[in-house]
Coordinates of C-alpha atoms in Angstrom, one line a residue:
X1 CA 0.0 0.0 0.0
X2 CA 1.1 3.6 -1.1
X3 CA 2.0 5.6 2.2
X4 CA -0.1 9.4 1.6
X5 CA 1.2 12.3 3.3
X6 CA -1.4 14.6 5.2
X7 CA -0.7 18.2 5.7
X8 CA -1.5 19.5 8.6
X9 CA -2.1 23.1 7.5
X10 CA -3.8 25.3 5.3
X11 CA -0.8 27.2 4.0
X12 CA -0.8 27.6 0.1
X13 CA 2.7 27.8 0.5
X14 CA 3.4 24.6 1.9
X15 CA 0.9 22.6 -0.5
X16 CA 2.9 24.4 -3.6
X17 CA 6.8 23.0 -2.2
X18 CA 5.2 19.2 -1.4
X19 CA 3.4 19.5 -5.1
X20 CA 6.4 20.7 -6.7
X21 CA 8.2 17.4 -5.3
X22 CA 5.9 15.2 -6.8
X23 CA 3.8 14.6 -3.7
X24 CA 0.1 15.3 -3.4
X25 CA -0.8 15.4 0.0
X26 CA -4.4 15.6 2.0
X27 CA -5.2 18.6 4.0
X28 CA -6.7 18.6 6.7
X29 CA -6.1 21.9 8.5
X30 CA -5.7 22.1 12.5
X31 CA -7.9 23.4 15.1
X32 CA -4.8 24.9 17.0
X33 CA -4.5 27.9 19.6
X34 CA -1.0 28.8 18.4
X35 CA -1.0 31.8 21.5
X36 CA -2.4 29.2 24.2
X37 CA 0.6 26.5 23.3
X38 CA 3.0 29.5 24.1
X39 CA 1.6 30.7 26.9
X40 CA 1.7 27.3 28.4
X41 CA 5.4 26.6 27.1
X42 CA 6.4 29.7 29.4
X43 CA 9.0 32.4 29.4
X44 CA 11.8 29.8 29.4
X45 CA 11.1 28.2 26.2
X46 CA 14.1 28.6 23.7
X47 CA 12.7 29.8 19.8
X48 CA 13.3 25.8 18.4
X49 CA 11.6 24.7 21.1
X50 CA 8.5 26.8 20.5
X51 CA 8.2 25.8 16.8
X52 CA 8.3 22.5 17.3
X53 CA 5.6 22.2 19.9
X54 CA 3.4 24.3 18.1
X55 CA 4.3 21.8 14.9
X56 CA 3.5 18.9 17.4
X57 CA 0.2 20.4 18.2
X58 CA -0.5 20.6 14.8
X59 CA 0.5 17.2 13.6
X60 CA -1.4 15.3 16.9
X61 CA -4.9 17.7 16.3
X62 CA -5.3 16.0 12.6
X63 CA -4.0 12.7 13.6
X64 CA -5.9 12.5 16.8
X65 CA -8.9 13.6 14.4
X66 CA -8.1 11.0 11.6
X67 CA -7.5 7.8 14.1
X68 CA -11.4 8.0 15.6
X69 CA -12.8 8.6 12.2
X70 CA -10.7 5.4 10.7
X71 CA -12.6 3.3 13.8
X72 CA -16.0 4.6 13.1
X73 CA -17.5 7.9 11.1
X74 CA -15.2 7.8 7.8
X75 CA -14.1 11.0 6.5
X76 CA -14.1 11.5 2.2
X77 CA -10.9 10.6 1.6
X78 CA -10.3 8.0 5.2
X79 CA -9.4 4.7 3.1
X80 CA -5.9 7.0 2.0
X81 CA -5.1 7.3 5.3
X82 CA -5.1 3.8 6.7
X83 CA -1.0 4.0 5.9
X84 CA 0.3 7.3 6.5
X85 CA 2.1 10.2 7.8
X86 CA 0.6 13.5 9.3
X87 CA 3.0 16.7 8.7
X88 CA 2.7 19.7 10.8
X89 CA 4.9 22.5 10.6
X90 CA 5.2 26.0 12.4
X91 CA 7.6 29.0 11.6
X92 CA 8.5 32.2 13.4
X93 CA 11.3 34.7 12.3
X94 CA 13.9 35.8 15.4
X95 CA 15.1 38.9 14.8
X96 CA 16.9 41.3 17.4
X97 CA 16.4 38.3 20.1
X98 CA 13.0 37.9 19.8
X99 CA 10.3 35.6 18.0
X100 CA 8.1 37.1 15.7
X101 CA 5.0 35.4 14.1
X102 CA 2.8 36.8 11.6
X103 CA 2.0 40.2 11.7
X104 CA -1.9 39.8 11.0
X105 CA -2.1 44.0 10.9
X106 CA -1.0 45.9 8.2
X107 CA 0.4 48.4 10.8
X108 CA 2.4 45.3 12.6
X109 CA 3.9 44.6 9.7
X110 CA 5.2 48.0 8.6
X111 CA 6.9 48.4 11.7
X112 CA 8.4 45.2 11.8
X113 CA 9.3 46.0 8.1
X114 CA 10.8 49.2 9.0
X115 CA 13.1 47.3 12.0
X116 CA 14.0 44.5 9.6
X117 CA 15.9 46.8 6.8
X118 CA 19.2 45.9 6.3
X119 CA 19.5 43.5 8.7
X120 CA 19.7 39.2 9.5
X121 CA 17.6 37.3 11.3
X122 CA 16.9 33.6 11.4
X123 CA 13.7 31.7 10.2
X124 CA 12.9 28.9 12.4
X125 CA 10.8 26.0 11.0
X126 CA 9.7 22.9 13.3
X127 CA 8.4 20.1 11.9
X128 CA 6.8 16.6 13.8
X129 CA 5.9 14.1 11.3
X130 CA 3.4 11.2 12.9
X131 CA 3.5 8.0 11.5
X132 CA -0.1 6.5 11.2
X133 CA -0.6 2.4 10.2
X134 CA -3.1 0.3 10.1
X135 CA -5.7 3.4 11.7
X136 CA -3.2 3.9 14.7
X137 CA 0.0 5.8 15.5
X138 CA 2.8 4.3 15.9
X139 CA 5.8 6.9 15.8
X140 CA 6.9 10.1 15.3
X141 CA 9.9 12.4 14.7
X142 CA 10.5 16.0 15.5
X143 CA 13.0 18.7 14.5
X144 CA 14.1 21.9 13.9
X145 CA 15.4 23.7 10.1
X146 CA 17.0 27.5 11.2
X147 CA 18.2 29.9 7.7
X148 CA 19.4 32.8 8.1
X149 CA 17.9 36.0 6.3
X150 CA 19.3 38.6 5.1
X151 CA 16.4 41.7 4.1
X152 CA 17.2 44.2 1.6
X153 CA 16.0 47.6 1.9
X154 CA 12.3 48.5 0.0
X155 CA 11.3 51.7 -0.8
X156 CA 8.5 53.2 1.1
X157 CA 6.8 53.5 -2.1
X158 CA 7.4 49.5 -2.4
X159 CA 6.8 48.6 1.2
X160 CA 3.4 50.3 1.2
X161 CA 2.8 48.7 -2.1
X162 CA 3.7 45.6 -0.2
X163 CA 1.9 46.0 2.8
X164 CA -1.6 46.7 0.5
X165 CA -1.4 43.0 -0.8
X166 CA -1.9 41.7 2.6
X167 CA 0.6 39.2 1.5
X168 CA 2.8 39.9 4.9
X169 CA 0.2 39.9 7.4
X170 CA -0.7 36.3 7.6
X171 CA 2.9 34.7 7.1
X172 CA 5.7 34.5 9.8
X173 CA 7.8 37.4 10.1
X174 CA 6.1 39.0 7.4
X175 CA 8.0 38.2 4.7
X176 CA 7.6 35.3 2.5
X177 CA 10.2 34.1 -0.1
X178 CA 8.3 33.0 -2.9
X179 CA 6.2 35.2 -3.2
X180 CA 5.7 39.4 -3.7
X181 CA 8.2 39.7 -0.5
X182 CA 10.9 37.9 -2.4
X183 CA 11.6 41.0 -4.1
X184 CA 12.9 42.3 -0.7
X185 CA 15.2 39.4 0.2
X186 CA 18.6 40.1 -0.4
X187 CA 20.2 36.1 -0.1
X188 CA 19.6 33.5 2.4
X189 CA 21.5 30.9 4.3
X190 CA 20.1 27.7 4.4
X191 CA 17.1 25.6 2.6
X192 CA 15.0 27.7 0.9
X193 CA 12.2 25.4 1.2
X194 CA 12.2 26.1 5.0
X195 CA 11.6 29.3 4.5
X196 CA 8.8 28.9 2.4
X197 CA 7.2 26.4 5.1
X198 CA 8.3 23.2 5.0
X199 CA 12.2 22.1 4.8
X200 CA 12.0 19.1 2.6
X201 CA 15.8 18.0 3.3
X202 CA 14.4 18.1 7.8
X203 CA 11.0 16.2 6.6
X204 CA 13.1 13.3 4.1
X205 CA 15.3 12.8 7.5
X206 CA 12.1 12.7 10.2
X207 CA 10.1 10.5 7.3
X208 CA 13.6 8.2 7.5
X209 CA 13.3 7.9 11.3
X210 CA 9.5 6.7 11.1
X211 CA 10.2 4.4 8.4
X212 CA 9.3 5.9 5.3
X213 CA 10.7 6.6 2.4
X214 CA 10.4 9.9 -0.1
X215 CA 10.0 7.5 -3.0
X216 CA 7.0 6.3 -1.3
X217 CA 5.5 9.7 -0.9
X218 CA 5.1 10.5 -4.9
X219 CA 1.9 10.2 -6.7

């Protein structure tokens, strides 16, 4: 039996680096209080730490959804999912020592914007991929992709040109790579694909440590 890959997220993003890989996954978005994980994690939690528990909570919510619906009310689309592995994925940007999600205002994000020119920070991806056979779980592997970012310096004519999109104010940072914001990127260090959402070098290793294979993956 083929092994599908579910996506724990809505992100567009994410859907177009698995697609462009030859994989075409399920979605089945999370029902996640990103601010309540935090807030539970505590001031002492370091950035990798935070990304990949909100990833956890991510991947568990669909899986914990999927496994109950295998065992009685099937879902359209359940019979894929009998063998298969549950992604979730969260990213924040640190920049000036501290974590920055998405914006979700346009006037967040100018000022964030504004603070960001000319300068590095780090994009922090965490990923937990649950392994799912037979209707139950069975693993799981965790990690953490970091790239550095260097931002380039946008006009104000461009950054307000930016910020009208609304492009910024729903991604991490408030920034995205392949999209409008790439303009504003200067060069990166580190997997691109990470940046984007979802580091496909961290998720082949984490698929390696449940048992599965990329190959395995393709449709």
């Amino acid at each position: 039996m083929t092994t599908r890959l579910v996506l724990a997220s809505a992100s567009p993003a994410r859907l177009a680096v698995l697609r462009s890989a030859g994989v075409e996954p399920l979605v089945r978005v999370s029902a996640v209080d990103e601010d309540a994980i935090i807030d539970s994690l505590g001031p002492g939690a370091g950035p990798e730490e935070t990304v990949i528990r909100l990833a956890e909570a991510k991947a568990h919510s669909v899986a914990n959804d999927i496994v109950p619906d295998l065992d009685g009310v099937c879902w359209a689309g359940a019979a894929d999912v009998l063998d298969c592995v549950v992604i979730g994925c969260d990213s924040m940007l640190r920049i000036g020592g501290a974590l920055q999600g998405k914006p979700l205002s346009a006037e967040v994000a100018r000022e964030r914007w504004k603070s960001m020119m000319g300068t590095t920070g780090e994009l922090l991806t965490g990923h937990c991929v649950v392994r799912i056979r037979d209707g139950a779980v069975v693993d799981e592997a965790t990690g953490c992709s970091t790239t550095r970012v260097h931002f380039g310096t946008p006009s104000e004519q461009d950054l307000e040109a930016y910020l009208a999109t609304g492009e910024p104010l729903e991604v991490a940072g408030a920034f995205t790579l392949d999209g409008r914001g790439g303009w504003f990127i200067d060069r990166i260090e580190g997997d691109p694909s990470s940046v984007i959402g979802i580091g496909r070098p961290l998720v082949r290793q984490l698929l390696g440590k449940v048992g599965v294979t990329v190959a395995t993956l393709w449709r």
